[in-house]
Amino acid sequence: YSKVELILIARYYGIQIKRLSKAGLARLIVEFEINTQNGARVASRFAAWEALEVLRADPFMASNVLL
């Protein structure tokens, strides 16, 4: 993932971004995702990101829905 994508994921989870390096940000996200108490939130993010990729792959949706 790029740092921009990691920042989006962290924001989705409500993780404080501060001034972290890409590696530090990735570590916090991994720690959040492996915590079993966050399982529902992690599953929700994966489903939402997958749906977003499907929309981006469709030319009509990409140009008309994802402005």
mmCIF file of C-alpha atoms in Angstrom:
data_model
loop_
_atom_site.group_PDB
_atom_site.id
_atom_site.type_symbol
_atom_site.label_atom_id
_atom_site.label_comp_id
_atom_site.label_asym_id
_atom_site.label_seq_id
_atom_site.Cartn_x
_atom_site.Cartn_y
_atom_site.Cartn_z
ATOM 1 C CA TYR A 1 0.000 0.000 0.000
ATOM 2 C CA SER A 2 1.060 3.602 -0.532
ATOM 3 C CA LYS A 3 1.301 5.961 2.438
ATOM 4 C CA VAL A 4 -1.845 7.753 1.232
ATOM 5 C CA GLU A 5 -3.758 4.455 1.238
ATOM 6 C CA LEU A 6 -2.425 3.610 4.698
ATOM 7 C CA ILE A 7 -3.598 7.011 5.964
ATOM 8 C CA LEU A 8 -7.080 6.333 4.583
ATOM 9 C CA ILE A 9 -7.176 2.929 6.270
ATOM 10 C CA ALA A 10 -5.990 4.427 9.562
ATOM 11 C CA ARG A 11 -8.636 7.147 9.356
ATOM 12 C CA TYR A 12 -11.294 4.492 8.668
ATOM 13 C CA TYR A 13 -10.248 2.664 11.828
ATOM 14 C CA GLY A 14 -9.963 5.867 13.855
ATOM 15 C CA ILE A 15 -6.229 5.414 14.415
ATOM 16 C CA GLN A 16 -4.314 8.561 15.374
ATOM 17 C CA ILE A 17 -2.035 9.334 12.442
ATOM 18 C CA LYS A 18 0.297 11.939 13.984
ATOM 19 C CA ARG A 19 3.679 12.112 12.243
ATOM 20 C CA LEU A 20 4.315 8.458 11.571
ATOM 21 C CA SER A 21 6.517 6.928 8.945
ATOM 22 C CA LYS A 22 4.954 4.584 6.416
ATOM 23 C CA ALA A 23 6.365 1.610 8.347
ATOM 24 C CA GLY A 24 5.033 2.932 11.660
ATOM 25 C CA LEU A 25 1.610 3.517 10.190
ATOM 26 C CA ALA A 26 1.563 0.031 8.663
ATOM 27 C CA ARG A 27 2.551 -1.454 12.047
ATOM 28 C CA LEU A 28 -0.338 0.299 13.827
ATOM 29 C CA ILE A 29 -2.795 -0.899 11.199
ATOM 30 C CA VAL A 30 -1.546 -4.485 11.477
ATOM 31 C CA GLU A 31 -1.800 -4.336 15.267
ATOM 32 C CA PHE A 32 -5.372 -3.060 14.951
ATOM 33 C CA GLU A 33 -6.319 -5.734 12.414
ATOM 34 C CA ILE A 34 -4.897 -8.695 14.346
ATOM 35 C CA ASN A 35 -6.775 -7.696 17.507
ATOM 36 C CA THR A 36 -9.781 -10.051 17.587
ATOM 37 C CA GLN A 37 -11.933 -7.351 19.205
ATOM 38 C CA ASN A 38 -11.693 -5.361 15.964
ATOM 39 C CA GLY A 39 -12.765 -8.261 13.730
ATOM 40 C CA ALA A 40 -16.114 -6.792 12.671
ATOM 41 C CA ARG A 41 -14.590 -3.409 11.809
ATOM 42 C CA VAL A 42 -11.781 -5.055 9.828
ATOM 43 C CA ALA A 43 -14.242 -7.253 7.915
ATOM 44 C CA SER A 44 -16.342 -4.187 7.159
ATOM 45 C CA ARG A 45 -13.326 -2.338 5.750
ATOM 46 C CA PHE A 46 -12.284 -5.264 3.574
ATOM 47 C CA ALA A 47 -15.831 -5.569 2.190
ATOM 48 C CA ALA A 48 -16.066 -1.829 1.518
ATOM 49 C CA TRP A 49 -12.645 -1.698 -0.152
ATOM 50 C CA GLU A 50 -13.533 -4.712 -2.316
ATOM 51 C CA ALA A 51 -16.802 -3.079 -3.383
ATOM 52 C CA LEU A 52 -14.918 0.108 -4.204
ATOM 53 C CA GLU A 53 -12.478 -1.821 -6.418
ATOM 54 C CA VAL A 54 -15.407 -3.412 -8.286
ATOM 55 C CA LEU A 55 -16.911 0.037 -8.878
ATOM 56 C CA ARG A 56 -13.567 1.444 -10.046
ATOM 57 C CA ALA A 57 -13.181 -1.429 -12.524
ATOM 58 C CA ASP A 58 -16.506 -0.658 -14.200
ATOM 59 C CA PRO A 59 -16.121 2.215 -16.694
ATOM 60 C CA PHE A 60 -19.664 3.551 -16.177
ATOM 61 C CA MET A 61 -19.483 3.447 -12.399
ATOM 62 C CA ALA A 62 -15.997 4.909 -12.362
ATOM 63 C CA SER A 63 -17.022 7.922 -14.410
ATOM 64 C CA ASN A 64 -20.562 8.499 -13.111
ATOM 65 C CA VAL A 65 -20.721 7.245 -9.533
ATOM 66 C CA LEU A 66 -17.191 7.715 -8.258
ATOM 67 C CA LEU A 67 -16.733 11.371 -8.934
#
